Amino acid sequence: MKDCVLCVDIGTTSLKAGLISADGEVVFICTKNFTDCYSHFISLEWKNCLKNAVKDLHDSGVFTEAAVNAIAVSGNGPTLVSQEGFTFLWNEKIDFSVFSDFCEQAQNELKKSLFLPRIVTFKKHYPQYFEDKIIFSGPEFLIYELTQKAVTILPEERFISAYWTNENLSLCKIDFQKLPPFIEIGKICGKLTKSAASYLGLPADLPVVSGGPDFVAALIGTNTLQNGTLCDRCGSSEGFNFASSVFLQDKNVRSLPSVIKDLWNASVLIPESANLSKKERLLEAKKAIDILRSLAEQNQVSFPAKMTATGGQAKDLSLLKEKSVVTGMQIEICQCADAELLGDACAGFTALQKFENIRAAAKKIVKKNSINKELL
C-alpha cells in the first residue's frame, strides 16, 4: 500500500486534486470546474468539488493500492472569504479612494501589503459580510470547513509585510481578532472532523496540512528553491520567478521572500497573458527573461540556461518548443503539469515528518524532464 497525500489546489475556475506518493508518483489527478467562478459565494463550492474528486478516486479503484495519510491544501490569493462563505476574489478591483481616510503611516503600510488593501476594500464595500466573525485569506476557508480550525498560512516570516500585523491592522481600523493566527507551510492545521469525513467519504482524523498560496506551492512543486533557479508559471496570467540569494530590485520586477529563509523570489509578471496572441505572449516571455537575466548579471548572480514550465502550458509541447527557441532557454517540465499539487505533496510529507523540511521534500518528490532533446 502506497502512502500518499491528497493534494488540493483551489484555482479561480476549478479545484484540482491529486494523490501523490512520497517518491513523487502521481497516482491520480483530476479537475473539478466551478459552476460560476464569478459568484461571490464561489468558496461554498470548494468542499463539494473536493467531495466529487474523492468520489472519482473511489470509482477509479486506486484506494486498493494507495492510502491517504493527509490532505494538503493550497489556493489562489490574496482572495478573502468570510466565515459564511462570501468571497472577495484576488482579481477584484481594489478601491484606492478609501485609502484617503487613513493617516499617512497607514497609507504607507497599505502600499507594502498584498492583503491590507483588499481587506480595507472588503470592509468598505461589503460591510454586512465583513462583520462575520472570521475573515480567511483564501484556501484557509476550506481548511476551516474540513477541520473547524482557523489559520492563516504565512509562507515565511519575511512575508509579514505583505500580509499584516496587529499594528497596521489597527492603523487601518481593522479588528485583528477577525483574522486567524499565522501558521507556516507544511504544518498540520487540524484533523478532519467526523462530519467532514463522512461528507467526503474519507477517514476521520486525517491531518489537514497548510499548502499555502498557489504561487508559493508552484515554486515548491518546481523545486525553484535553490539560488539561480527559474520557473515559468503560466495560466490566465504568466509569471517568471527567479530564486536568488540577493534581493533584486527593479521597477519591472516584484521581489518577495522565498519560502526558503536565505532566498528571495524575483518575479516578472505578464498580467492576463491569455488574452494576447501567441506571438505577443512569446515576445513578452523573452522580454521577461531578458529583464531577469540583466538584473542577475548586474548583481553578480548566476543565471540559469534552463527553466521549469508549469501550468496549462506544460501540456502543450508545441508551445514550449517555440518558447524555448524565442527565449533561448532550455525548458523542463515536471511529472505533474500543475506543480501546485507537487508543492502540496512536499508540504504534506514534511508535516508528516517524512522529510526534514520543504527543500528536502522537493528534492525527492519533484521529477523533471527536458523537452529539448525530443523537440529541438
Short mmCIF file of C-alpha atoms in Angstrom, two decimals, residues 55-292:
data_model
loop_
_atom_site.label_atom_id
_atom_site.label_comp_id
_atom_site.label_asym_id
_atom_site.label_seq_id
_atom_site.Cartn_x
_atom_site.Cartn_y
_atom_site.Cartn_z
CA LYS A 55 -15.66 10.10 -5.46
CA ASP A 56 -13.55 9.86 -8.63
CA LEU A 57 -10.76 8.40 -6.51
CA HIS A 58 -13.09 5.74 -5.11
CA ASP A 59 -14.54 4.97 -8.53
CA SER A 60 -11.05 4.59 -10.05
CA GLY A 61 -10.14 1.87 -7.57
CA VAL A 62 -6.83 3.48 -6.58
CA PHE A 63 -7.67 3.16 -2.87
CA THR A 64 -6.95 -0.56 -3.19
CA GLU A 65 -3.26 0.30 -3.71
CA ALA A 66 -2.87 3.74 -2.12
CA ALA A 67 -3.66 5.15 1.32
CA VAL A 68 -4.39 8.81 2.10
CA ASN A 69 -2.18 9.86 5.02
CA ALA A 70 -3.02 13.57 4.93
CA ILE A 71 -4.78 16.30 2.95
CA ALA A 72 -2.73 19.35 1.91
CA VAL A 73 -4.48 22.49 0.67
CA SER A 74 -3.21 25.45 -1.36
CA GLY A 75 -5.08 28.09 -3.34
CA ASN A 76 -5.20 31.44 -5.05
CA GLY A 77 -4.50 34.57 -3.12
CA PRO A 78 -4.97 37.19 -1.97
CA THR A 79 -8.60 36.06 -2.11
CA LEU A 80 -10.60 36.80 1.04
CA VAL A 81 -13.50 34.71 2.36
CA SER A 82 -15.90 35.46 5.20
CA GLN A 83 -16.88 32.77 7.68
CA GLU A 84 -20.23 32.46 5.87
CA GLY A 85 -18.52 31.97 2.50
CA PHE A 86 -18.75 35.41 0.90
CA THR A 87 -15.76 35.57 -1.44
CA PHE A 88 -13.78 38.66 -2.46
CA LEU A 89 -11.59 37.23 -5.22
CA TRP A 90 -7.94 38.07 -5.80
CA ASN A 91 -8.74 39.64 -9.18
CA GLU A 92 -11.48 42.01 -7.99
CA LYS A 93 -10.54 45.67 -8.08
CA ILE A 94 -9.21 47.46 -5.03
CA ASP A 95 -10.89 50.76 -4.13
CA PHE A 96 -7.88 53.04 -3.68
CA SER A 97 -10.13 56.02 -2.84
CA VAL A 98 -10.77 54.62 0.66
CA PHE A 99 -7.07 54.96 1.49
CA SER A 100 -7.52 58.71 1.90
CA ASP A 101 -9.49 58.03 5.10
CA PHE A 102 -6.32 56.88 6.84
CA CYS A 103 -3.27 58.61 8.27
CA GLU A 104 -0.01 58.77 6.33
CA GLN A 105 1.52 55.88 8.27
CA ALA A 106 -1.47 53.67 7.47
CA GLN A 107 -1.27 54.59 3.79
CA ASN A 108 2.41 53.59 3.74
CA GLU A 109 1.53 50.21 5.24
CA LEU A 110 -1.23 49.73 2.65
CA LYS A 111 1.30 50.25 -0.16
CA LYS A 112 3.53 47.45 1.17
CA SER A 113 0.87 44.80 1.65
CA LEU A 114 -0.87 42.44 -0.78
CA PHE A 115 -3.69 41.83 1.68
CA LEU A 116 -4.37 45.06 3.59
CA PRO A 117 -5.77 46.98 0.58
CA ARG A 118 -8.14 44.11 -0.15
CA ILE A 119 -9.20 43.81 3.49
CA VAL A 120 -9.96 47.54 3.64
CA THR A 121 -11.89 47.41 0.35
CA PHE A 122 -13.82 44.33 1.52
CA LYS A 123 -14.84 46.10 4.73
CA LYS A 124 -15.86 49.26 2.88
CA HIS A 125 -17.93 47.69 0.11
CA TYR A 126 -19.32 44.56 1.78
CA PRO A 127 -19.74 45.53 5.46
CA GLN A 128 -22.62 43.07 6.01
CA TYR A 129 -20.28 40.17 5.19
CA PHE A 130 -17.17 41.66 6.73
CA GLU A 131 -18.92 41.64 10.08
CA ASP A 132 -18.79 37.83 10.04
CA LYS A 133 -16.67 36.59 12.91
CA ILE A 134 -13.66 35.43 10.85
CA ILE A 135 -12.10 36.55 7.56
CA PHE A 136 -9.95 33.93 5.81
CA SER A 137 -7.28 34.52 3.18
CA GLY A 138 -8.47 32.08 0.52
CA PRO A 139 -7.72 28.35 0.83
CA GLU A 140 -7.80 28.55 4.62
CA PHE A 141 -11.60 28.68 4.34
CA LEU A 142 -11.63 25.11 3.01
CA ILE A 143 -9.21 24.07 5.75
CA TYR A 144 -11.68 25.57 8.26
CA GLU A 145 -14.59 23.65 6.71
CA LEU A 146 -12.61 20.43 6.97
CA THR A 147 -11.19 20.89 10.48
CA GLN A 148 -13.07 23.74 12.20
CA LYS A 149 -9.60 25.22 12.88
CA ALA A 150 -8.99 28.81 11.75
CA VAL A 151 -5.49 29.63 10.45
CA THR A 152 -3.70 31.97 8.05
CA ILE A 153 -0.83 30.39 6.11
CA LEU A 154 2.26 32.62 6.16
CA PRO A 155 4.81 31.21 3.69
CA GLU A 156 7.80 32.53 5.64
CA GLU A 157 8.21 35.12 8.40
CA ARG A 158 9.56 37.77 6.00
CA PHE A 159 6.15 37.76 4.25
CA ILE A 160 4.62 39.58 7.20
CA SER A 161 4.80 42.99 5.45
CA ALA A 162 2.88 41.52 2.50
CA TYR A 163 0.23 40.27 4.95
CA TRP A 164 -0.49 42.24 8.12
CA THR A 165 0.49 42.91 11.72
CA ASN A 166 -1.77 43.79 14.61
CA GLU A 167 -0.29 47.28 14.50
CA ASN A 168 -1.05 48.02 10.86
CA LEU A 169 -4.49 46.41 11.16
CA SER A 170 -5.18 48.86 13.97
CA LEU A 171 -3.94 51.78 11.83
CA CYS A 172 -6.41 50.69 9.14
CA LYS A 173 -9.21 50.29 11.69
CA ILE A 174 -9.46 46.52 11.30
CA ASP A 175 -10.16 44.28 14.30
CA PHE A 176 -7.17 41.92 14.38
CA GLN A 177 -9.32 39.22 16.01
CA LYS A 178 -11.16 38.78 12.71
CA LEU A 179 -8.02 37.37 11.09
CA PRO A 180 -6.80 33.91 12.19
CA PRO A 181 -3.29 33.40 13.59
CA PHE A 182 -0.39 32.58 11.28
CA ILE A 183 0.88 29.08 10.62
CA GLU A 184 3.83 28.03 8.44
CA ILE A 185 3.65 25.96 5.26
CA GLY A 186 4.00 22.24 5.92
CA LYS A 187 2.24 22.21 9.28
CA ILE A 188 -0.79 20.29 10.48
CA CYS A 189 -3.66 22.78 10.83
CA GLY A 190 -6.06 20.31 12.37
CA LYS A 191 -7.73 16.93 11.84
CA LEU A 192 -10.60 16.09 9.50
CA THR A 193 -13.80 16.30 11.56
CA LYS A 194 -16.24 13.38 11.65
CA SER A 195 -18.87 15.34 9.74
CA ALA A 196 -16.40 16.45 7.04
CA ALA A 197 -15.01 12.91 6.78
CA SER A 198 -18.49 11.49 6.34
CA TYR A 199 -19.33 14.13 3.72
CA LEU A 200 -16.15 13.48 1.71
CA GLY A 201 -16.01 9.71 2.12
CA LEU A 202 -12.64 9.73 3.88
CA PRO A 203 -11.46 8.51 7.30
CA ALA A 204 -11.95 10.90 10.21
CA ASP A 205 -8.94 12.44 11.96
CA LEU A 206 -6.83 12.72 8.80
CA PRO A 207 -4.28 15.54 9.25
CA VAL A 208 -5.06 18.61 7.14
CA VAL A 209 -1.88 20.44 6.15
CA SER A 210 -1.05 24.02 5.16
CA GLY A 211 -0.02 24.08 1.48
CA GLY A 212 -0.01 27.86 1.16
CA PRO A 213 -0.69 30.40 -1.58
CA ASP A 214 -0.77 28.79 -5.01
CA PHE A 215 2.23 30.66 -6.41
CA VAL A 216 4.38 29.55 -3.46
CA ALA A 217 3.12 25.98 -3.81
CA ALA A 218 4.11 26.12 -7.50
CA LEU A 219 7.63 27.28 -6.64
CA ILE A 220 7.96 24.39 -4.21
CA GLY A 221 6.46 22.00 -6.76
CA THR A 222 9.00 23.03 -9.42
CA ASN A 223 11.83 22.97 -6.85
CA THR A 224 12.61 26.62 -7.53
CA LEU A 225 14.26 26.62 -4.12
CA GLN A 226 17.94 26.94 -4.99
CA ASN A 227 19.90 30.08 -5.84
CA GLY A 228 19.81 30.65 -9.61
CA THR A 229 16.76 28.54 -10.46
CA LEU A 230 13.90 29.78 -12.64
CA CYS A 231 10.23 28.85 -13.01
CA ASP A 232 7.74 29.94 -15.68
CA ARG A 233 4.20 29.66 -14.26
CA CYS A 234 1.58 30.23 -16.92
CA GLY A 235 -2.21 30.19 -16.86
CA SER A 236 -4.57 33.10 -17.45
CA SER A 237 -1.56 35.23 -16.50
CA GLU A 238 2.13 34.39 -16.56
CA GLY A 239 4.92 34.88 -14.06
CA PHE A 240 8.65 34.25 -14.36
CA ASN A 241 10.07 33.52 -10.91
CA PHE A 242 13.80 33.64 -10.22
CA ALA A 243 15.27 32.38 -6.95
CA SER A 244 18.19 34.48 -5.79
CA SER A 245 20.36 34.74 -2.69
CA VAL A 246 20.43 38.50 -3.37
CA PHE A 247 17.42 40.82 -3.11
CA LEU A 248 16.94 42.05 -6.69
CA GLN A 249 15.29 45.42 -7.15
CA ASP A 250 13.96 46.89 -10.37
CA LYS A 251 10.84 48.82 -11.46
CA ASN A 252 9.80 45.89 -13.67
CA VAL A 253 10.31 43.23 -11.00
CA ARG A 254 8.27 42.25 -7.96
CA SER A 255 10.62 40.88 -5.31
CA LEU A 256 9.29 38.86 -2.39
CA PRO A 257 10.86 36.47 0.08
CA SER A 258 11.20 32.83 -0.91
CA VAL A 259 9.74 30.14 1.31
CA ILE A 260 13.42 29.28 1.90
CA LYS A 261 14.89 31.60 4.52
CA ASP A 262 18.11 32.50 2.70
CA LEU A 263 16.50 33.18 -0.69
CA TRP A 264 14.39 35.81 -2.45
CA ASN A 265 11.98 35.43 -5.34
CA ALA A 266 12.17 38.00 -8.15
CA SER A 267 9.16 37.93 -10.48
CA VAL A 268 8.29 39.47 -13.81
CA LEU A 269 4.55 39.27 -14.35
CA ILE A 270 2.59 39.30 -17.60
CA PRO A 271 -0.99 40.08 -16.50
CA GLU A 272 -3.81 38.44 -18.48
CA SER A 273 -1.35 36.92 -20.92
CA ALA A 274 -4.05 34.50 -22.12
CA ASN A 275 -5.66 37.46 -23.91
CA LEU A 276 -2.52 38.02 -26.00
CA SER A 277 -1.77 36.36 -29.33
CA LYS A 278 0.79 33.55 -29.28
CA LYS A 279 3.38 35.81 -30.91
CA GLU A 280 2.77 38.56 -28.34
CA ARG A 281 3.00 36.09 -25.45
CA LEU A 282 6.30 34.70 -26.69
CA LEU A 283 7.77 38.17 -27.15
CA GLU A 284 6.65 39.15 -23.64
CA ALA A 285 8.25 35.96 -22.32
CA LYS A 286 11.55 36.86 -23.99
CA LYS A 287 11.34 40.37 -22.56
CA ALA A 288 10.74 38.96 -19.05
CA ILE A 289 13.72 36.59 -19.32
CA ASP A 290 15.94 39.42 -20.56
CA ILE A 291 14.94 41.63 -17.62
CA LEU A 292 15.75 38.93 -15.06
#
